[in-house]
Amino acid sequence: AQSVSQHNHHVILSEAASLELGCNYSYGGTVNLFWYVQYPGQHLQLLLKYFSGDPLVKGIKGFEAEFIKSKFSFNLRKPSVQWSDTAEYFCAVNAGNTGFQKLVFGTGTRLLVSP
Amino acid sequence: DAGITQSPRHKVTETGTPVTLRCHQTENHRYMYWYRQDPGHGLRLIHYSYGVKDTDKGEVSDGYSVSRSKTEDFLLTLESATSSQTSVYFCAISDRTGTGVKGEQFFGPGTRLTVL
């Protein structure tokens, strides 16, 4: 079965610091990759997605992620975080062996940005 | 935001009572999903639907049933609620893109369920 690992469960940064959140998945075939963000008390919103093509994808609010197939990784980055980026971040994968019908989520990373 | 509503938004119930949560979409998307979110577990798929009256189990389906009689509505039922089903429940929808590859999922606002 597919699995998604997010190794950083809690991250605390000061404003203007750079961010990198790790995401690794287990499936070896064709995958679609996603990062979602959940602000306190809200539902999940899509930050960015990778289906194919350029492995460096840019999303909303200055976030980007790089798909490295050889490492089964899709790490999320932002060069300079803001207090408003405080949220929980989820990596998710869907795979060709399920017809891309199901998303498998990581356990999430809570980011706290101090002003 | 995608047109997804969930009702109720909050519910407190007692162990052993039946509970039904409703997800309603206005996007005419084919696929609908129910997840539960618990600390330390992320989101886990309960059941999903790939069309009217077509449903399948997810990874945590025990104790839950679903029904989809119309494209726009997907119901989640807890036949006899237990304290372990205290959670936040999210509905999601998705559809195929023009290439036929599955698109991203859009999430509803969530239902916070407490089983005493």
PDB file of C-alpha atoms in Angstrom:
ATOM      1  CA  ALA A   1       0.000   0.000   0.000  1.00  0.00           C
ATOM      2  CA  GLN A   2       1.067   3.549  -0.581  1.00  0.00           C
ATOM      3  CA  SER A   3       2.299   5.615   2.309  1.00  0.00           C
ATOM      4  CA  VAL A   4       3.378   9.209   2.786  1.00  0.00           C
ATOM      5  CA  SER A   5       5.892  10.317   5.395  1.00  0.00           C
ATOM      6  CA  GLN A   6       6.272  13.791   6.761  1.00  0.00           C
ATOM      7  CA  HIS A   7       9.213  13.662   9.101  1.00  0.00           C
ATOM      8  CA  ASN A   8       8.802  17.074  10.685  1.00  0.00           C
ATOM      9  CA  HIS A   9       5.783  17.032  12.959  1.00  0.00           C
ATOM     10  CA  HIS A  10       6.317  20.484  14.451  1.00  0.00           C
ATOM     11  CA  VAL A  11       8.397  23.328  13.068  1.00  0.00           C
ATOM     12  CA  ILE A  12       8.941  26.690  14.725  1.00  0.00           C
ATOM     13  CA  LEU A  13      10.449  29.538  12.737  1.00  0.00           C
ATOM     14  CA  SER A  14      10.883  33.255  13.036  1.00  0.00           C
ATOM     15  CA  GLU A  15       9.473  35.543  10.389  1.00  0.00           C
ATOM     16  CA  ALA A  16      11.708  35.852   7.306  1.00  0.00           C
ATOM     17  CA  ALA A  17      13.333  32.480   7.924  1.00  0.00           C
ATOM     18  CA  SER A  18      13.403  29.959   5.102  1.00  0.00           C
ATOM     19  CA  LEU A  19      11.173  26.906   5.215  1.00  0.00           C
ATOM     20  CA  GLU A  20      11.584  23.403   3.923  1.00  0.00           C
ATOM     21  CA  LEU A  21       9.146  20.639   4.842  1.00  0.00           C
ATOM     22  CA  GLY A  22       9.962  17.100   3.877  1.00  0.00           C
ATOM     23  CA  CYS A  23       7.626  14.651   2.165  1.00  0.00           C
ATOM     24  CA  ASN A  24       8.463  11.139   1.009  1.00  0.00           C
ATOM     25  CA  TYR A  25       6.122   8.594  -0.536  1.00  0.00           C
ATOM     26  CA  SER A  26       6.398   4.886  -1.074  1.00  0.00           C
ATOM     27  CA  TYR A  27       4.799   4.139  -4.441  1.00  0.00           C
ATOM     28  CA  GLY A  28       7.155   3.477  -7.355  1.00  0.00           C
ATOM     29  CA  GLY A  29       4.842   4.059 -10.293  1.00  0.00           C
ATOM     30  CA  THR A  30       3.176   7.157 -11.701  1.00  0.00           C
ATOM     31  CA  VAL A  31       2.000   9.537  -9.016  1.00  0.00           C
ATOM     32  CA  ASN A  32       0.317  12.881  -8.642  1.00  0.00           C
ATOM     33  CA  LEU A  33       1.579  14.944  -5.733  1.00  0.00           C
ATOM     34  CA  PHE A  34      -0.060  17.657  -3.661  1.00  0.00           C
ATOM     35  CA  TRP A  35       0.545  19.975  -0.768  1.00  0.00           C
ATOM     36  CA  TYR A  36      -2.438  21.222   1.201  1.00  0.00           C
ATOM     37  CA  VAL A  37      -2.536  23.827   3.945  1.00  0.00           C
ATOM     38  CA  GLN A  38      -4.984  24.023   6.828  1.00  0.00           C
ATOM     39  CA  TYR A  39      -5.148  27.326   8.695  1.00  0.00           C
ATOM     40  CA  PRO A  40      -6.422  27.154  12.278  1.00  0.00           C
ATOM     41  CA  GLY A  41     -10.097  26.235  12.353  1.00  0.00           C
ATOM     42  CA  GLN A  42     -10.400  25.982   8.586  1.00  0.00           C
ATOM     43  CA  HIS A  43     -10.633  23.310   5.926  1.00  0.00           C
ATOM     44  CA  LEU A  44      -7.812  22.094   3.705  1.00  0.00           C
ATOM     45  CA  GLN A  45      -6.833  24.290   0.785  1.00  0.00           C
ATOM     46  CA  LEU A  46      -4.605  23.325  -2.105  1.00  0.00           C
ATOM     47  CA  LEU A  47      -1.182  24.990  -2.098  1.00  0.00           C
ATOM     48  CA  LEU A  48       0.266  23.344  -5.167  1.00  0.00           C
ATOM     49  CA  LYS A  49       0.201  20.194  -7.241  1.00  0.00           C
ATOM     50  CA  TYR A  50       2.423  18.153  -9.516  1.00  0.00           C
ATOM     51  CA  PHE A  51       1.064  15.994 -12.313  1.00  0.00           C
ATOM     52  CA  SER A  52       3.889  15.961 -14.866  1.00  0.00           C
ATOM     53  CA  GLY A  53       6.468  18.174 -16.581  1.00  0.00           C
ATOM     54  CA  ASP A  54       8.754  20.599 -14.758  1.00  0.00           C
ATOM     55  CA  PRO A  55       9.556  19.001 -11.397  1.00  0.00           C
ATOM     56  CA  LEU A  56       9.744  22.409  -9.732  1.00  0.00           C
ATOM     57  CA  VAL A  57       6.213  23.628  -9.196  1.00  0.00           C
ATOM     58  CA  LYS A  58       5.109  26.960  -7.866  1.00  0.00           C
ATOM     59  CA  GLY A  59       1.988  27.433  -5.830  1.00  0.00           C
ATOM     60  CA  ILE A  60       0.117  30.152  -4.087  1.00  0.00           C
ATOM     61  CA  LYS A  61       1.534  32.531  -1.467  1.00  0.00           C
ATOM     62  CA  GLY A  62       5.150  32.078  -2.591  1.00  0.00           C
ATOM     63  CA  PHE A  63       5.357  28.351  -1.933  1.00  0.00           C
ATOM     64  CA  GLU A  64       7.134  25.945  -4.239  1.00  0.00           C
ATOM     65  CA  ALA A  65       7.894  22.242  -4.223  1.00  0.00           C
ATOM     66  CA  GLU A  66      10.351  20.044  -6.039  1.00  0.00           C
ATOM     67  CA  PHE A  67       9.575  16.525  -7.207  1.00  0.00           C
ATOM     68  CA  ILE A  68      12.669  14.317  -7.086  1.00  0.00           C
ATOM     69  CA  LYS A  69      11.630  10.968  -8.514  1.00  0.00           C
ATOM     70  CA  SER A  70      14.837   9.166  -7.568  1.00  0.00           C
ATOM     71  CA  LYS A  71      14.311  10.120  -3.939  1.00  0.00           C
ATOM     72  CA  PHE A  72      10.524   9.644  -3.908  1.00  0.00           C
ATOM     73  CA  SER A  73      10.347  13.124  -2.453  1.00  0.00           C
ATOM     74  CA  PHE A  74       8.208  16.234  -2.878  1.00  0.00           C
ATOM     75  CA  ASN A  75       9.545  18.787  -0.415  1.00  0.00           C
ATOM     76  CA  LEU A  76       7.790  22.089   0.171  1.00  0.00           C
ATOM     77  CA  ARG A  77       9.813  25.311   0.345  1.00  0.00           C
ATOM     78  CA  LYS A  78       9.342  28.994   0.947  1.00  0.00           C
ATOM     79  CA  PRO A  79      12.277  31.405   1.017  1.00  0.00           C
ATOM     80  CA  SER A  80      10.843  33.755   3.643  1.00  0.00           C
ATOM     81  CA  VAL A  81       7.933  32.808   5.893  1.00  0.00           C
ATOM     82  CA  GLN A  82       5.408  35.179   7.376  1.00  0.00           C
ATOM     83  CA  TRP A  83       3.403  35.012  10.581  1.00  0.00           C
ATOM     84  CA  SER A  84       0.326  34.304   8.434  1.00  0.00           C
ATOM     85  CA  ASP A  85       1.918  31.043   7.259  1.00  0.00           C
ATOM     86  CA  THR A  86       1.225  29.543  10.678  1.00  0.00           C
ATOM     87  CA  ALA A  87      -0.813  26.471   9.787  1.00  0.00           C
ATOM     88  CA  GLU A  88      -0.691  22.729   9.351  1.00  0.00           C
ATOM     89  CA  TYR A  89       0.708  21.425   6.079  1.00  0.00           C
ATOM     90  CA  PHE A  90      -0.190  18.101   4.519  1.00  0.00           C
ATOM     91  CA  CYS A  91       1.524  16.262   1.720  1.00  0.00           C
ATOM     92  CA  ALA A  92      -0.685  13.913  -0.314  1.00  0.00           C
ATOM     93  CA  VAL A  93      -0.206  11.430  -3.125  1.00  0.00           C
ATOM     94  CA  ASN A  94      -2.492   9.615  -5.493  1.00  0.00           C
ATOM     95  CA  ALA A  95      -1.217   6.852  -7.659  1.00  0.00           C
ATOM     96  CA  GLY A  96      -1.925   5.179 -10.933  1.00  0.00           C
ATOM     97  CA  ASN A  97      -2.557   1.823  -9.346  1.00  0.00           C
ATOM     98  CA  THR A  98      -5.754   3.222  -7.809  1.00  0.00           C
ATOM     99  CA  GLY A  99      -6.788   5.028 -10.981  1.00  0.00           C
ATOM    100  CA  PHE A 100      -5.717   8.211  -9.229  1.00  0.00           C
ATOM    101  CA  GLN A 101      -8.962   8.000  -7.310  1.00  0.00           C
ATOM    102  CA  LYS A 102      -7.644   8.055  -3.774  1.00  0.00           C
ATOM    103  CA  LEU A 103      -5.431  10.511  -1.975  1.00  0.00           C
ATOM    104  CA  VAL A 104      -3.118   9.234   0.725  1.00  0.00           C
ATOM    105  CA  PHE A 105      -2.123  11.905   3.211  1.00  0.00           C
ATOM    106  CA  GLY A 106       0.877  12.326   5.425  1.00  0.00           C
ATOM    107  CA  THR A 107       0.306  12.992   9.108  1.00  0.00           C
ATOM    108  CA  GLY A 108       0.942  16.692   8.696  1.00  0.00           C
ATOM    109  CA  THR A 109       3.465  19.274   9.877  1.00  0.00           C
ATOM    110  CA  ARG A 110       2.437  22.037  12.222  1.00  0.00           C
ATOM    111  CA  LEU A 111       4.275  25.245  11.434  1.00  0.00           C
ATOM    112  CA  LEU A 112       4.407  28.074  13.933  1.00  0.00           C
ATOM    113  CA  VAL A 113       5.885  31.334  12.744  1.00  0.00           C
ATOM    114  CA  SER A 114       6.741  33.784  15.470  1.00  0.00           C
ATOM    115  CA  PRO A 115       6.622  37.486  14.653  1.00  0.00           C
TER     116      PRO A 115
ATOM    117  CA  ASP B   1     -13.881  28.004  -2.973  1.00  0.00           C
ATOM    118  CA  ALA B   2     -15.627  24.995  -4.410  1.00  0.00           C
ATOM    119  CA  GLY B   3     -19.329  24.793  -3.653  1.00  0.00           C
ATOM    120  CA  ILE B   4     -19.264  22.237  -0.869  1.00  0.00           C
ATOM    121  CA  THR B   5     -21.318  22.417   2.284  1.00  0.00           C
ATOM    122  CA  GLN B   6     -21.466  20.035   5.210  1.00  0.00           C
ATOM    123  CA  SER B   7     -24.195  19.688   7.774  1.00  0.00           C
ATOM    124  CA  PRO B   8     -24.297  19.805  10.658  1.00  0.00           C
ATOM    125  CA  ARG B   9     -21.096  21.713  11.366  1.00  0.00           C
ATOM    126  CA  HIS B  10     -21.031  20.632  14.998  1.00  0.00           C
ATOM    127  CA  LYS B  11     -22.741  17.740  16.729  1.00  0.00           C
ATOM    128  CA  VAL B  12     -22.616  16.203  20.173  1.00  0.00           C
ATOM    129  CA  THR B  13     -24.222  12.830  20.576  1.00  0.00           C
ATOM    130  CA  GLU B  14     -24.220   9.878  22.929  1.00  0.00           C
ATOM    131  CA  THR B  15     -22.685   6.465  22.497  1.00  0.00           C
ATOM    132  CA  GLY B  16     -24.978   4.063  20.688  1.00  0.00           C
ATOM    133  CA  THR B  17     -27.031   6.638  18.804  1.00  0.00           C
ATOM    134  CA  PRO B  18     -27.137   6.796  15.010  1.00  0.00           C
ATOM    135  CA  VAL B  19     -25.647   9.851  13.331  1.00  0.00           C
ATOM    136  CA  THR B  20     -25.832  11.007   9.725  1.00  0.00           C
ATOM    137  CA  LEU B  21     -23.584  13.658   8.248  1.00  0.00           C
ATOM    138  CA  ARG B  22     -24.411  15.275   4.947  1.00  0.00           C
ATOM    139  CA  CYS B  23     -22.162  16.609   2.216  1.00  0.00           C
ATOM    140  CA  HIS B  24     -23.689  18.685  -0.549  1.00  0.00           C
ATOM    141  CA  GLN B  25     -21.890  19.950  -3.665  1.00  0.00           C
ATOM    142  CA  THR B  26     -22.934  22.305  -6.424  1.00  0.00           C
ATOM    143  CA  GLU B  27     -20.003  21.512  -8.752  1.00  0.00           C
ATOM    144  CA  ASN B  28     -21.462  18.406 -10.411  1.00  0.00           C
ATOM    145  CA  HIS B  29     -18.223  16.542  -9.648  1.00  0.00           C
ATOM    146  CA  ARG B  30     -18.270  12.798 -10.086  1.00  0.00           C
ATOM    147  CA  TYR B  31     -16.153  11.772  -7.097  1.00  0.00           C
ATOM    148  CA  MET B  32     -16.945  12.417  -3.458  1.00  0.00           C
ATOM    149  CA  TYR B  33     -15.040  11.390  -0.349  1.00  0.00           C
ATOM    150  CA  TRP B  34     -15.402  11.239   3.397  1.00  0.00           C
ATOM    151  CA  TYR B  35     -12.325  11.625   5.600  1.00  0.00           C
ATOM    152  CA  ARG B  36     -11.776  11.829   9.294  1.00  0.00           C
ATOM    153  CA  GLN B  37      -9.030  13.982  10.777  1.00  0.00           C
ATOM    154  CA  ASP B  38      -7.411  13.080  14.074  1.00  0.00           C
ATOM    155  CA  PRO B  39      -4.256  14.445  15.717  1.00  0.00           C
ATOM    156  CA  GLY B  40      -1.203  12.473  14.700  1.00  0.00           C
ATOM    157  CA  HIS B  41      -3.031  10.659  11.906  1.00  0.00           C
ATOM    158  CA  GLY B  42      -3.610  13.333   9.293  1.00  0.00           C
ATOM    159  CA  LEU B  43      -6.619  12.622   7.117  1.00  0.00           C
ATOM    160  CA  ARG B  44      -7.808   9.074   6.635  1.00  0.00           C
ATOM    161  CA  LEU B  45     -10.271   7.998   3.984  1.00  0.00           C
ATOM    162  CA  ILE B  46     -13.479   6.438   5.272  1.00  0.00           C
ATOM    163  CA  HIS B  47     -15.475   5.856   2.090  1.00  0.00           C
ATOM    164  CA  TYR B  48     -15.659   7.343  -1.338  1.00  0.00           C
ATOM    165  CA  SER B  49     -18.052   7.446  -4.253  1.00  0.00           C
ATOM    166  CA  TYR B  50     -17.281   7.358  -7.963  1.00  0.00           C
ATOM    167  CA  GLY B  51     -20.827   7.950  -9.109  1.00  0.00           C
ATOM    168  CA  VAL B  52     -24.446   7.786  -8.047  1.00  0.00           C
ATOM    169  CA  LYS B  53     -24.966   4.591  -6.058  1.00  0.00           C
ATOM    170  CA  ASP B  54     -21.317   3.619  -6.616  1.00  0.00           C
ATOM    171  CA  THR B  55     -19.274   3.600  -3.437  1.00  0.00           C
ATOM    172  CA  ASP B  56     -16.219   1.881  -2.043  1.00  0.00           C
ATOM    173  CA  LYS B  57     -14.416   1.529   1.263  1.00  0.00           C
ATOM    174  CA  GLY B  58     -11.422   3.472   2.401  1.00  0.00           C
ATOM    175  CA  GLU B  59      -8.842   2.564   5.013  1.00  0.00           C
ATOM    176  CA  VAL B  60     -11.012   3.218   8.102  1.00  0.00           C
ATOM    177  CA  SER B  61     -14.487   2.153   7.005  1.00  0.00           C
ATOM    178  CA  ASP B  62     -15.471  -0.042   9.972  1.00  0.00           C
ATOM    179  CA  GLY B  63     -18.503   1.390  11.770  1.00  0.00           C
ATOM    180  CA  TYR B  64     -19.426   3.695   8.894  1.00  0.00           C
ATOM    181  CA  SER B  65     -21.749   3.427   5.918  1.00  0.00           C
ATOM    182  CA  VAL B  66     -22.428   5.805   3.048  1.00  0.00           C
ATOM    183  CA  SER B  67     -25.057   6.473   0.448  1.00  0.00           C
ATOM    184  CA  ARG B  68     -25.208   8.539  -2.690  1.00  0.00           C
ATOM    185  CA  SER B  69     -28.600   8.716  -4.359  1.00  0.00           C
ATOM    186  CA  LYS B  70     -27.913  11.990  -6.178  1.00  0.00           C
ATOM    187  CA  THR B  71     -24.783  13.464  -7.708  1.00  0.00           C
ATOM    188  CA  GLU B  72     -24.824  16.376  -5.296  1.00  0.00           C
ATOM    189  CA  ASP B  73     -25.299  14.550  -1.987  1.00  0.00           C
ATOM    190  CA  PHE B  74     -23.081  12.082  -0.141  1.00  0.00           C
ATOM    191  CA  LEU B  75     -24.230  10.899   3.269  1.00  0.00           C
ATOM    192  CA  LEU B  76     -22.071   9.365   5.971  1.00  0.00           C
ATOM    193  CA  THR B  77     -23.831   7.327   8.641  1.00  0.00           C
ATOM    194  CA  LEU B  78     -22.546   6.075  11.946  1.00  0.00           C
ATOM    195  CA  GLU B  79     -25.025   3.321  12.739  1.00  0.00           C
ATOM    196  CA  SER B  80     -24.148   3.236  16.437  1.00  0.00           C
ATOM    197  CA  ALA B  81     -21.725   5.967  17.409  1.00  0.00           C
ATOM    198  CA  THR B  82     -18.761   5.170  19.665  1.00  0.00           C
ATOM    199  CA  SER B  83     -16.343   7.466  21.482  1.00  0.00           C
ATOM    200  CA  SER B  84     -13.586   6.418  19.078  1.00  0.00           C
ATOM    201  CA  GLN B  85     -15.558   8.111  16.315  1.00  0.00           C
ATOM    202  CA  THR B  86     -15.142  11.511  17.937  1.00  0.00           C
ATOM    203  CA  SER B  87     -13.340  13.398  15.209  1.00  0.00           C
ATOM    204  CA  VAL B  88     -13.542  16.095  12.588  1.00  0.00           C
ATOM    205  CA  TYR B  89     -15.098  14.814   9.387  1.00  0.00           C
ATOM    206  CA  PHE B  90     -14.300  16.339   6.028  1.00  0.00           C
ATOM    207  CA  CYS B  91     -16.030  15.815   2.744  1.00  0.00           C
ATOM    208  CA  ALA B  92     -14.121  16.290  -0.495  1.00  0.00           C
ATOM    209  CA  ILE B  93     -14.955  16.288  -4.180  1.00  0.00           C
ATOM    210  CA  SER B  94     -12.983  15.875  -7.363  1.00  0.00           C
ATOM    211  CA  ASP B  95     -13.417  15.283 -11.043  1.00  0.00           C
ATOM    212  CA  ARG B  96     -11.430  14.242 -14.058  1.00  0.00           C
ATOM    213  CA  THR B  97      -9.432  16.806 -15.972  1.00  0.00           C
ATOM    214  CA  GLY B  98      -9.570  17.091 -19.745  1.00  0.00           C
ATOM    215  CA  THR B  99      -6.776  14.533 -20.069  1.00  0.00           C
ATOM    216  CA  GLY B 100      -8.715  12.066 -17.959  1.00  0.00           C
ATOM    217  CA  VAL B 101      -6.174  12.219 -15.158  1.00  0.00           C
ATOM    218  CA  LYS B 102      -7.639  12.685 -11.766  1.00  0.00           C
ATOM    219  CA  GLY B 103      -7.584  16.226 -10.479  1.00  0.00           C
ATOM    220  CA  GLU B 104      -7.077  17.585  -7.050  1.00  0.00           C
ATOM    221  CA  GLN B 105      -9.630  17.243  -4.293  1.00  0.00           C
ATOM    222  CA  PHE B 106     -11.561  20.187  -2.868  1.00  0.00           C
ATOM    223  CA  PHE B 107     -12.613  20.070   0.732  1.00  0.00           C
ATOM    224  CA  GLY B 108     -15.698  21.111   2.622  1.00  0.00           C
ATOM    225  CA  PRO B 109     -15.655  23.086   5.890  1.00  0.00           C
ATOM    226  CA  GLY B 110     -15.802  20.015   8.129  1.00  0.00           C
ATOM    227  CA  THR B 111     -18.091  18.638  10.819  1.00  0.00           C
ATOM    228  CA  ARG B 112     -16.878  18.365  14.378  1.00  0.00           C
ATOM    229  CA  LEU B 113     -18.489  15.320  15.987  1.00  0.00           C
ATOM    230  CA  THR B 114     -18.240  14.519  19.669  1.00  0.00           C
ATOM    231  CA  VAL B 115     -19.509  11.189  20.961  1.00  0.00           C
ATOM    232  CA  LEU B 116     -19.949  11.120  24.724  1.00  0.00           C
TER     233      LEU B 116
END
